[in-house]
Coordinates of C-alpha atoms in Angstrom, one line a residue:
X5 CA 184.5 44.0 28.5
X6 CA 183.2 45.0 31.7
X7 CA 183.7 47.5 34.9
X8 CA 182.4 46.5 38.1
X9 CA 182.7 48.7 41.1
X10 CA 181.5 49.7 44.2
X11 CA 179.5 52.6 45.8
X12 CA 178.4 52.4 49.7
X13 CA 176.6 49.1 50.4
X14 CA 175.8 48.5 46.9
X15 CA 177.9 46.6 44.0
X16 CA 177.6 48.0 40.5
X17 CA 178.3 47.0 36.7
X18 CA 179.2 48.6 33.6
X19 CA 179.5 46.6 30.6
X20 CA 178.9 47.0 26.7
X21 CA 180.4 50.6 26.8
X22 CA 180.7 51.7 23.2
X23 CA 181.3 54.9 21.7
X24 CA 180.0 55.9 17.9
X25 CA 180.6 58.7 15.2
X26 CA 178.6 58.8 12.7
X27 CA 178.5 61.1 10.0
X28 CA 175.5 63.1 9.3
X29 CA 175.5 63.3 5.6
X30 CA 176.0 59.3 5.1
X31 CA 175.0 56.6 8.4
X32 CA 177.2 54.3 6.8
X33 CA 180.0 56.1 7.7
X34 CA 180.5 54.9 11.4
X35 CA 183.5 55.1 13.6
X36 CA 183.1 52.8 16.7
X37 CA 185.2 52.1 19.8
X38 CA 183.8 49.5 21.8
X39 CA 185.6 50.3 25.0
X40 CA 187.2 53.1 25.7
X41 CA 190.4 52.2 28.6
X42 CA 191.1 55.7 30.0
X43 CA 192.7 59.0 29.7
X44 CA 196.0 57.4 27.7
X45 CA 193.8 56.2 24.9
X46 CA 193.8 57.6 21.7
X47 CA 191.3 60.4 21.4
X48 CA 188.2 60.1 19.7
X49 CA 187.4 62.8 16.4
X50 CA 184.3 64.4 16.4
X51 CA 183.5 66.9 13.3
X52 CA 181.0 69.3 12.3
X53 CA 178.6 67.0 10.6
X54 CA 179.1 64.3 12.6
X55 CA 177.0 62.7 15.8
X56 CA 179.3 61.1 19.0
X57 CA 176.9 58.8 20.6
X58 CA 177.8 57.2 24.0
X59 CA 176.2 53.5 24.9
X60 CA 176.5 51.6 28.2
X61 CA 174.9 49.2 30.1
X62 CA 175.0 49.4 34.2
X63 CA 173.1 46.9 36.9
X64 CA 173.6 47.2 40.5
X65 CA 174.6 43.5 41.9
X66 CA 173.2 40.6 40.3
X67 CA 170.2 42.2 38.8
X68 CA 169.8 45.2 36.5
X69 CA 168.4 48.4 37.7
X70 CA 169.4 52.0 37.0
X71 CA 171.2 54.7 39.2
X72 CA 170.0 57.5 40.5
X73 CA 171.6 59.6 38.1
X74 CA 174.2 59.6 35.4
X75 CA 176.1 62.3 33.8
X76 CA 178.5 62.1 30.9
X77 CA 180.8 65.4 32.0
X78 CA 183.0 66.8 29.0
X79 CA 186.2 69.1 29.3
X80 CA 189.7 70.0 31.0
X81 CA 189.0 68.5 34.6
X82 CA 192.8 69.5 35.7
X83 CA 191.6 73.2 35.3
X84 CA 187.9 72.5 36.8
X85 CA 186.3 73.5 33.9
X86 CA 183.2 70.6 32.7
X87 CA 180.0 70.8 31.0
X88 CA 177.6 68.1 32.3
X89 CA 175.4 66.2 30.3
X90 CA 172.4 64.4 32.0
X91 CA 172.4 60.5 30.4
X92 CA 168.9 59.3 30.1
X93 CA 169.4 55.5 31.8
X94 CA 166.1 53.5 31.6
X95 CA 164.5 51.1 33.9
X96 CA 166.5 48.3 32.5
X97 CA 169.9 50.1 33.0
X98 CA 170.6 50.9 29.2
X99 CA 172.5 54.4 28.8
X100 CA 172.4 56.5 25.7
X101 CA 173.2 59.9 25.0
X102 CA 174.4 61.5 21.8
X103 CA 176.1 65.0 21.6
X104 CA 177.2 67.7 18.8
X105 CA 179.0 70.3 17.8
X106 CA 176.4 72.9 18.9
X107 CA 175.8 71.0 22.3
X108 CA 179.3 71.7 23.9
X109 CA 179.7 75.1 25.5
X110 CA 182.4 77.9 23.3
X111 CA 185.0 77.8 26.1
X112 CA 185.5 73.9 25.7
X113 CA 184.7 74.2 22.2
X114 CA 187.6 76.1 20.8
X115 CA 190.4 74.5 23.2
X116 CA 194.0 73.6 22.5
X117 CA 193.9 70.2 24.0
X118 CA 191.4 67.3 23.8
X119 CA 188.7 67.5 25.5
X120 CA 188.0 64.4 28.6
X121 CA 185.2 62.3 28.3
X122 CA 184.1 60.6 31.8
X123 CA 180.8 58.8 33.8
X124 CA 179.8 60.0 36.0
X125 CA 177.4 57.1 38.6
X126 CA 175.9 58.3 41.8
X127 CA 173.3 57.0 44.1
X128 CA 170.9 58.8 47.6
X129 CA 173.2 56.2 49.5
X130 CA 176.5 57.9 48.8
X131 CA 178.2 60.8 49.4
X132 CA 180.0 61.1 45.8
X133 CA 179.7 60.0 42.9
X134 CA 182.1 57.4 41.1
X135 CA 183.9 59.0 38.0
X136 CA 184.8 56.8 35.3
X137 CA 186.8 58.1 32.2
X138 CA 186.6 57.1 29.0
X139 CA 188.8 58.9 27.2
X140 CA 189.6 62.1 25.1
X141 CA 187.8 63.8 22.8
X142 CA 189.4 65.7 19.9
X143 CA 186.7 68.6 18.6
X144 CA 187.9 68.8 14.5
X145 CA 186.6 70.8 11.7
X146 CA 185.1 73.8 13.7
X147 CA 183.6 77.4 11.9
X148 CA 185.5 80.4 13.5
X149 CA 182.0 81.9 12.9
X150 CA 180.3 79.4 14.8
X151 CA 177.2 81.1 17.0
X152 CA 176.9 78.8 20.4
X153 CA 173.5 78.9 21.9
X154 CA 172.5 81.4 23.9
X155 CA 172.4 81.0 27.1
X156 CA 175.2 78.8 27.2
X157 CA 175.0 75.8 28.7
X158 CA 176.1 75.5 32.3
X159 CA 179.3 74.2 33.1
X160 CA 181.2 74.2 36.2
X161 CA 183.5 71.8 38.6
X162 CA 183.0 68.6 39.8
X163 CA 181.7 69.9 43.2
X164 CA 179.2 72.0 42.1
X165 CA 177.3 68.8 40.7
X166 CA 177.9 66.5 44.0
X167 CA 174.9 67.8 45.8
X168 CA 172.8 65.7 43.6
X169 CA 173.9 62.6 45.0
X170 CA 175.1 63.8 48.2
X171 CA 172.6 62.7 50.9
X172 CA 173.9 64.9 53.7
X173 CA 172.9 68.3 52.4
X174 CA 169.7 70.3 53.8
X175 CA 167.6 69.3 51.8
X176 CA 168.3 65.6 50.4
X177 CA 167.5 64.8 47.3
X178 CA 165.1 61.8 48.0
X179 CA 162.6 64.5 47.8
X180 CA 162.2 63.3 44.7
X181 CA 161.6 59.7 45.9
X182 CA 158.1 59.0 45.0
X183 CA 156.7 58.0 48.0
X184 CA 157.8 61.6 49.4
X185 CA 156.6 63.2 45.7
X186 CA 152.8 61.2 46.0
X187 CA 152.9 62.6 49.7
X188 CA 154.0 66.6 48.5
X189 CA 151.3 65.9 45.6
X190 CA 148.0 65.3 48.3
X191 CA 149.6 68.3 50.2
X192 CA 148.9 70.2 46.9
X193 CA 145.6 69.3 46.4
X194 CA 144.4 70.3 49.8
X195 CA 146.2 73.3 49.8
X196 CA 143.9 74.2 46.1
X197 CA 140.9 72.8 47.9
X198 CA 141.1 74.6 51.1
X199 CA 143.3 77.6 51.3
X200 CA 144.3 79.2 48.0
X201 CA 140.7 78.9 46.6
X202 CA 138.8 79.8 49.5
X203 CA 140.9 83.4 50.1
X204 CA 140.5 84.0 46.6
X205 CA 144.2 84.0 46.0
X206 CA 145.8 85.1 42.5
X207 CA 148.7 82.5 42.9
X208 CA 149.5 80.0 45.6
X209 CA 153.1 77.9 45.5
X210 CA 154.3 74.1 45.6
X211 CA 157.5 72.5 46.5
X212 CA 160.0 72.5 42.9
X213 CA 159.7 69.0 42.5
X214 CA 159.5 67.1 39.3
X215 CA 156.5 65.6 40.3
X216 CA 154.5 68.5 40.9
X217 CA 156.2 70.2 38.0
X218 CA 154.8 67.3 35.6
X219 CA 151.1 67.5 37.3
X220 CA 151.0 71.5 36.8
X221 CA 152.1 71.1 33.5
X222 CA 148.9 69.1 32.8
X223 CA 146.9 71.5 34.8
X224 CA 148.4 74.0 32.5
X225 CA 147.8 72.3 29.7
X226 CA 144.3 71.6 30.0
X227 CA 143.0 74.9 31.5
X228 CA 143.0 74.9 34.9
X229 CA 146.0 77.2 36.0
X230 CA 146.9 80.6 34.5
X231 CA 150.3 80.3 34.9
X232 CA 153.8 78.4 35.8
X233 CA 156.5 80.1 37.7
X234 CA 160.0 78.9 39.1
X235 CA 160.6 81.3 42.4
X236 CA 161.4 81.2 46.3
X237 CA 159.5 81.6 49.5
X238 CA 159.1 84.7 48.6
X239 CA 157.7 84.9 45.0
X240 CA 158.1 84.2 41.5
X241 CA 161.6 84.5 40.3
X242 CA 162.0 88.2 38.6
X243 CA 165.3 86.5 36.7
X244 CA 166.1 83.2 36.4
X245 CA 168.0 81.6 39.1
X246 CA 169.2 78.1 38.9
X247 CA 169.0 75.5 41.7
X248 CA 172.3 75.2 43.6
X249 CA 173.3 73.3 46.3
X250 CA 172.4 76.7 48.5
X251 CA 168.9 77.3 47.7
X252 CA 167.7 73.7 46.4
X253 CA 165.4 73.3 49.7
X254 CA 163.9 77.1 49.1
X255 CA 163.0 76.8 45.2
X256 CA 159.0 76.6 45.0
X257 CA 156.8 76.4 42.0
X258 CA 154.1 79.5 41.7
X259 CA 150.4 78.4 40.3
X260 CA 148.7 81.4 39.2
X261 CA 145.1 80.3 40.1
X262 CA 141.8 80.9 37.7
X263 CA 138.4 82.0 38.7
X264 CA 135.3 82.2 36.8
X265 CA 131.6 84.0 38.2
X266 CA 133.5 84.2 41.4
X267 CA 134.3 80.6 41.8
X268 CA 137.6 79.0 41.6
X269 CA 137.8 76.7 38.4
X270 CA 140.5 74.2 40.6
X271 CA 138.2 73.7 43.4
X272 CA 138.6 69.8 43.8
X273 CA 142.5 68.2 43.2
X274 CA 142.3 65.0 45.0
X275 CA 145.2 62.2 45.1
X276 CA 144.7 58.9 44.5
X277 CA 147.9 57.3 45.0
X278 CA 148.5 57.8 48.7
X279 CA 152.2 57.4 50.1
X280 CA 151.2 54.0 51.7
X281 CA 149.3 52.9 48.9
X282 CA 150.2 53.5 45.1
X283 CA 147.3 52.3 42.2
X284 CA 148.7 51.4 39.1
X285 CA 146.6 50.9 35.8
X286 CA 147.5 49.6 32.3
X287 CA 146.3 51.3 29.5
X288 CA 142.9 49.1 29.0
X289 CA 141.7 49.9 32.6
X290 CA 142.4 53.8 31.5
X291 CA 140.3 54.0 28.4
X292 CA 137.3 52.3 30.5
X293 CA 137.6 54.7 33.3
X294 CA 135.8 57.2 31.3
X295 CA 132.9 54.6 31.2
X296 CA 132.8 52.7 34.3
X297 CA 134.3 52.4 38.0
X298 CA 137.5 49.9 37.4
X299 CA 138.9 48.9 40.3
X300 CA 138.0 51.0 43.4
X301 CA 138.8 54.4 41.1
X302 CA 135.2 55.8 40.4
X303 CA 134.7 56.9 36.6
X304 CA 135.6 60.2 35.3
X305 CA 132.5 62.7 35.5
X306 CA 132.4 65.0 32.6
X307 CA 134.8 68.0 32.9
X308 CA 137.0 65.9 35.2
X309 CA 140.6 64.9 34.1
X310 CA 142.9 62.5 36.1
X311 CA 146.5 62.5 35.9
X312 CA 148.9 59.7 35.9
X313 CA 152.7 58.8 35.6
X314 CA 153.4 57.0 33.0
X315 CA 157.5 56.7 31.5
X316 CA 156.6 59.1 29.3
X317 CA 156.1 61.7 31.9
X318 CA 152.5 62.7 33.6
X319 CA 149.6 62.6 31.3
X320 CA 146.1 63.2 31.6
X321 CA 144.1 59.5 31.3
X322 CA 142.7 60.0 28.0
X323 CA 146.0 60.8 26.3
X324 CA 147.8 57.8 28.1
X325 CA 145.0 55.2 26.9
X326 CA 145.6 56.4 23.8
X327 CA 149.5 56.2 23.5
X328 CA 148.8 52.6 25.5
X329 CA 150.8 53.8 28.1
X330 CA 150.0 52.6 31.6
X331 CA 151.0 53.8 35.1
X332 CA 150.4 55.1 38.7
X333 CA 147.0 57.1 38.8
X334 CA 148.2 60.7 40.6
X335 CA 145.0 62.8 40.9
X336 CA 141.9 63.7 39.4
X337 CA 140.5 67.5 39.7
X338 CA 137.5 68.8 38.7
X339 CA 135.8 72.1 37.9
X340 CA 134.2 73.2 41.3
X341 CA 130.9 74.4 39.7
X342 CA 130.8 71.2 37.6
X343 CA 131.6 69.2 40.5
X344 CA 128.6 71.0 42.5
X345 CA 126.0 71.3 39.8
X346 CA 126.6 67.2 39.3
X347 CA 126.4 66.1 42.6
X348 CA 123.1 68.2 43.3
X349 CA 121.6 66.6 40.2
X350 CA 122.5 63.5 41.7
X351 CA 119.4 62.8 43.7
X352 CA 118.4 58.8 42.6
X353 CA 120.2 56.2 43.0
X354 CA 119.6 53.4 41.4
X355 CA 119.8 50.0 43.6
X356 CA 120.3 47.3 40.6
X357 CA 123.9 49.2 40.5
X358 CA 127.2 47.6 42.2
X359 CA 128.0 50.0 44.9
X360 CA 131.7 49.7 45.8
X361 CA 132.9 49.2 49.0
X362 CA 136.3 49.5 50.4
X363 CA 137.3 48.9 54.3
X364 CA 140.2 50.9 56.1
X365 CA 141.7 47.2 56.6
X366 CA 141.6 46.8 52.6
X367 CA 138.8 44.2 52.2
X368 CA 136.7 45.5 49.1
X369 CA 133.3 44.3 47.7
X370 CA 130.6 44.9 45.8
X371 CA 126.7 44.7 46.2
X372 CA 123.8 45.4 45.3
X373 CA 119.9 44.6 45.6
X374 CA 116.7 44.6 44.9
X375 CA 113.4 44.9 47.2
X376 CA 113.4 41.0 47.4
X377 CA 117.6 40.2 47.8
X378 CA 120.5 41.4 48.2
X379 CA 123.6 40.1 46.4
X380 CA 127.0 41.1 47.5
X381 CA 130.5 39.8 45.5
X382 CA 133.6 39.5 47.4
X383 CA 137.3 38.7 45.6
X384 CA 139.1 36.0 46.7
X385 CA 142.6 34.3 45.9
X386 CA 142.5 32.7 42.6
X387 CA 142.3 29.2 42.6
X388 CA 140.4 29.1 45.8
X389 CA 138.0 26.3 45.4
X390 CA 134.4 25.8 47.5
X391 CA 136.3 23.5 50.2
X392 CA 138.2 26.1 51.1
X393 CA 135.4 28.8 51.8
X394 CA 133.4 28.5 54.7
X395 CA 130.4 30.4 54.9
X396 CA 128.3 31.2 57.4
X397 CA 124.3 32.8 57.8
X398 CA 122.3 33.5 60.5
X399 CA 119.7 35.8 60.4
X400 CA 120.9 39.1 61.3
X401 CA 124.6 37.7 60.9
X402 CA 127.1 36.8 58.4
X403 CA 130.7 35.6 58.3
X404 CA 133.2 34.4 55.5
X405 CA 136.3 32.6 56.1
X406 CA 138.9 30.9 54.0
X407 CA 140.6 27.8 55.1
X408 CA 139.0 28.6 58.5
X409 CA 141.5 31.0 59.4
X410 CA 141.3 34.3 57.7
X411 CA 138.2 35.9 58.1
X412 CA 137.2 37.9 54.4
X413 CA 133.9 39.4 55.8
X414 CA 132.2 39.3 59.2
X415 CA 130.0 41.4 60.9
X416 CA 125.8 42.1 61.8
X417 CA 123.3 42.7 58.5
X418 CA 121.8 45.5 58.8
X419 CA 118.6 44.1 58.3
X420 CA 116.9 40.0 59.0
X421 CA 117.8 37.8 55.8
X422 CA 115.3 34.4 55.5
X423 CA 118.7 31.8 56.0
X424 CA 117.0 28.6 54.2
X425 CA 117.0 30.6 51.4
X426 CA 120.4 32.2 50.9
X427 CA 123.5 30.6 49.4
X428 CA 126.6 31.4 47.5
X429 CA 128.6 30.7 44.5
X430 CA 132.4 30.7 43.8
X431 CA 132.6 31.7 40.0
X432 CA 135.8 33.7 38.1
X433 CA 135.8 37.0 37.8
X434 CA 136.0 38.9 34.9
X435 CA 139.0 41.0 34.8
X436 CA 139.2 44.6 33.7
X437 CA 142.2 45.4 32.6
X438 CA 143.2 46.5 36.3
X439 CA 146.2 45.0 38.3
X440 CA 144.0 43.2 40.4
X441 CA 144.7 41.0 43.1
X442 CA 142.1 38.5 42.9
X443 CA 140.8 36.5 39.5
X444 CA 137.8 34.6 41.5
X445 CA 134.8 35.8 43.5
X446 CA 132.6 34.5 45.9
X447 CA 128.5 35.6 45.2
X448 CA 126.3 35.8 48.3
X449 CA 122.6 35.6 47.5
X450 CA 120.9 37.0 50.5
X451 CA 117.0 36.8 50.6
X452 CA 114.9 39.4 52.5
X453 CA 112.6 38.9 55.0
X454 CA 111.2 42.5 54.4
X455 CA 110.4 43.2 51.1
X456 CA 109.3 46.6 51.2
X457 CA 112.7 48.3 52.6
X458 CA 115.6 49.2 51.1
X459 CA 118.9 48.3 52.8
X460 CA 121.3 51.0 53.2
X461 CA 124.3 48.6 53.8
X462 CA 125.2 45.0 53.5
X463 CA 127.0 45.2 57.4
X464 CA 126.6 47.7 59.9
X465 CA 129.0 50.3 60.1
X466 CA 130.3 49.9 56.7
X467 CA 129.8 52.7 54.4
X468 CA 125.9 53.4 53.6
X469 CA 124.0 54.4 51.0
X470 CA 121.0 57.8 51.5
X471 CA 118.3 55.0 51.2
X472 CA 115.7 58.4 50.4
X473 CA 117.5 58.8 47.1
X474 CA 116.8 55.2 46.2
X475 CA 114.6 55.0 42.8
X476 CA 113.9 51.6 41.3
X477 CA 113.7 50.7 37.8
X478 CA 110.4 51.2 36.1
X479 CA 110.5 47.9 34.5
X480 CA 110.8 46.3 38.0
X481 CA 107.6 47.7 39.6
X482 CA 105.4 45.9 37.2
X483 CA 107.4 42.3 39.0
X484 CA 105.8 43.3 42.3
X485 CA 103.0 41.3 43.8
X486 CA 99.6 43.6 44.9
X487 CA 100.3 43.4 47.9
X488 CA 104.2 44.1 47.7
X489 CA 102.9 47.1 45.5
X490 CA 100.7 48.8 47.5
X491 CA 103.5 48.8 50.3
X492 CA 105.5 50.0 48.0
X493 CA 103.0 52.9 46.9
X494 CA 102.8 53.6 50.8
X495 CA 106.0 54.1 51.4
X496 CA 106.6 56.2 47.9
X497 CA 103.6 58.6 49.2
X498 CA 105.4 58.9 52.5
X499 CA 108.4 60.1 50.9
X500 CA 106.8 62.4 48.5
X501 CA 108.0 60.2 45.5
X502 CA 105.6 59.5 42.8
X503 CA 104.2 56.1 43.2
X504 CA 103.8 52.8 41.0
X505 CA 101.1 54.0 38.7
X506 CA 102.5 57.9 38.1
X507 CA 106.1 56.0 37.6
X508 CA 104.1 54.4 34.7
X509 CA 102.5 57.3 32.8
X510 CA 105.4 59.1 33.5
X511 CA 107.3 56.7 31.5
X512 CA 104.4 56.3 28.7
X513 CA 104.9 60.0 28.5
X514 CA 108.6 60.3 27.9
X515 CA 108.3 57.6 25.2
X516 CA 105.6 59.7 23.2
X517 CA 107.3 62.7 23.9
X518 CA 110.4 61.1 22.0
X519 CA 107.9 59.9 19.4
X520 CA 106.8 63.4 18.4
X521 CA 109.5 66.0 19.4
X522 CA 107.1 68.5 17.5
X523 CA 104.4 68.5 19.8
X524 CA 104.4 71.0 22.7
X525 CA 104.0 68.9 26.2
X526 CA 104.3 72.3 28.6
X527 CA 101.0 72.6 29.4
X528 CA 100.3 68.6 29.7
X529 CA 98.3 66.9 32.6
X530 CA 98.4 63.9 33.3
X531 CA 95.1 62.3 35.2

């Protein structure tokens, strides 16, 4: 049997309700009621060792997908007095929630009538809720003694709860919407970065949002924040005070902020997901993000975690990957003396290694090069085949377009390219486990007409490379014509770099040196 009903614009569905008992000390003893009518019906019993579990299935139109919220309320409606139980609903729309003796408040608990047993279905679009009751509930079998837990669970009338789904109050509750979340999130990390840390603050505060509550919890978890605090605007809560439809848009979350020699340990908490663009990742793509750049998400640096949302909750990568449990990369934050101390030891960079590039319009690619060529790989629609690229070189200019309409790449090299000798290649690419959007690539081979400079882009104006920091591998040197070489050496001596001969002993060296760790090389010249 089925309910359908409607809220606002939208048309939902409730089918497959079914209520259980089941004993605790045998399973096999189950009492089931596959629909319950209403408040007439005959009650369902619920003793001391036994489990009520409530089922239910809702979609919204034709196609499944869960509300906003739903609440199983239990008690004496006619006198306003309800406990509310939250209903877990996943993303297919499949309810479940299971209750006990000890999980019903004493006031309700030791009644003279049956208790009332009702849904409760709300949306953001709606002013109310819809209530749908299932029927009564007679509590049997209870201890006189019985100790209910302290505190007791809250409990209250129906309009105390409406300000969940309500979307006329102060402060709505699409602040939990995660667009608006992912936006409050990069509004946390700059306030870390640039105003907490830099005054030397002992605690700083955040919006009370689930969100952020799940991302400090991770902080927490792994070190980087003393502290957790529900409060106000104007500081941690000295008792507890519960969100109400009052104060809802003035509860903040209080980070008590760590610091060690002086410097903040959360200097860098930067988002990744941005409110107009969201990066998701399945569990494969996570566990090689400690190894290598997937996607456009540089690898994790060591003492760096990155946080994401999975349906578990937020977890930091490494966890995720290891429960295979994929989701929407949140942030990444990193000690700040760590951070500092890498990037200053940072000072090569090696040129045979992709550098990633991604444009404000979206087009990414990935190039890299030698002191002979330069080869840059572009994505492109799977199933595009060579017909449908055209590809054009000049010699300070290049231009890619598909179907001769949309233009993937265009712009001025930033250096003369020899165009006889340049071509491309449409080949698959190898995917990583990402959600990426492209399955094929197009390879541009570009052949230098200099061969003693490094390039610090592919196209002017795109993001550049510090060409000064640029050191070749060893092996390659010894490719080099004489000629090529002693431009090379030339240009090594300008820069103050060691040139093609000291790169060699320095190399011989490090290989005896790891020969013989016994031997004492302090006092070593080389001639």
């Amino acid at each position: 049997m089925w309910l359908r009903f409607t809220i606002g614009e939208y048309t939902w569905t409730i089918d497959k309700v079914q209520v259980d008992v089941v004993s605790d000390l045998n399973k096999q003893d189950k009492r089931t009621r596959c629909f319950v009518s209403g408040a007439e019906a005959s009650p369902c019993i619920l003793g001391d060792k036994e489990t009520l579990t409530v089922r239910f299935n809702v979609k919204r139109a034709s196609r499944q997908m869960r509300p906003h919220q739903a609440m199983l309320l239990v008690g004496y409606p006619e006198i306003e007095l309800e406990n509310a139980h939250v209903i877990p609903v996943n993303t297919r729309g499949e309810a479940v929630l299971t209750l006990k003796h000890e999980d019903i408040p004493l006031q309700l608990l030791f009644g003279n009538s049956p208790l009332l047993l009702t849904i409760v279905i709300g949306s953001f679009d709606t002013a109310k809720p819809l209530l749908h009751t299932l029927g009564p509930l007679q509590i049997i079998d209870i201890d006189e003694k019985f100790d209910p837990p302290k505190p007791l669970l809250q409990y209250g009338p129906l309009p105390e709860i409406e300000h969940i789904f309500s979307p006329e109050q102060k402060s709505s509750p699409k602040i939990i919407v995660i667009i608006f979340s992912v936006a409050i999130l990069f509004a946390f990390g700059q306030l870390c970065k640039t105003n907490a840390s830099r005054a030397r603050l002992a605690q700083t505060s955040v919006p009370a949002t689930k969100l952020n509550l799940g991302v400090c919890l991770g902080l927490y978890a792994h070190g980087w924040i003393a502290y957790i605090k529900r409060g106000s605007f104007f500081g941690p809560d000295s008792v507890y005070t519960p969100a109400t439809r009052e104060n809802i848009s003035t509860r903040r979350l209080w980070v008590g902020l760590k610091y060690n020699e002086m410097m903040p340990v959360l200097r860098r908490l930067v988002a990744i997901s941005k409110p107009s663009r969201k990066r998701w990742m399945s569990p494969e793509a996570l566990a090689a993000l400690a190894l290598r750049r997937v996607s456009a998400v540089p690898a994790l640096l060591p003492g760096e975690c990155l946080f994401v949302q999975t349906d578990k909750g937020v977890l930091e990568a490494r966890e995720a990957a290891e429960r295979l449990l994929g989701g929407m990369l949140l942030c990444r934050s990193a000690d700040g003396c760590t951070a500092v101390r890498m990037a200053e030891e940072q000072t090569y960079i090696n040129p045979s290694v992709f550098q990633h590039v991604e444009l404000p319009s979206g087009t990414q690619y990935q190039w890299m090069q030698t002191l002979g060529e330069v080869e840059v790989r572009l994505g492109v629609p799977y199933g595009t085949r060579g017909r449908d690229l055209s590809v054009l070189f000049e010699k300070k200019k290049i231009k890619v377009c598909l179907q001769q309409k949309e233009v993937l790449l265009e712009g001025e090299l930033s250096r003369e390219i020899k165009v006889e000798e340049s071509a491309w290649t449409l080949g698959k690419r190898p995917l990583d486990g990402a959600f990426l959007y492209s399955a094929s690539e197009l390879v541009l081979h570009l052949e230098k007409i200099n061969k003693m400079e490094w390039w610090s882009s592919v196209i002017q104006g795109h993001p550049s490379i510090d060409t000064s920091k640029i050191q070749p591998e060893n092996s390659k040197l010894g490719d080099l014509d004489a000629e090529t070489r002693s431009m090379f050496d030339q240009r090594q001596k300008e820069l103050g770099k060691p040139t093609s001969d000291e790169l060699k002993k320095q190399e011989i060296l490090k290989k005896f040196q790891a020969q013989h760790p016994e031997l004492d090389f302090s006092k070593a010249k080389i001639g």
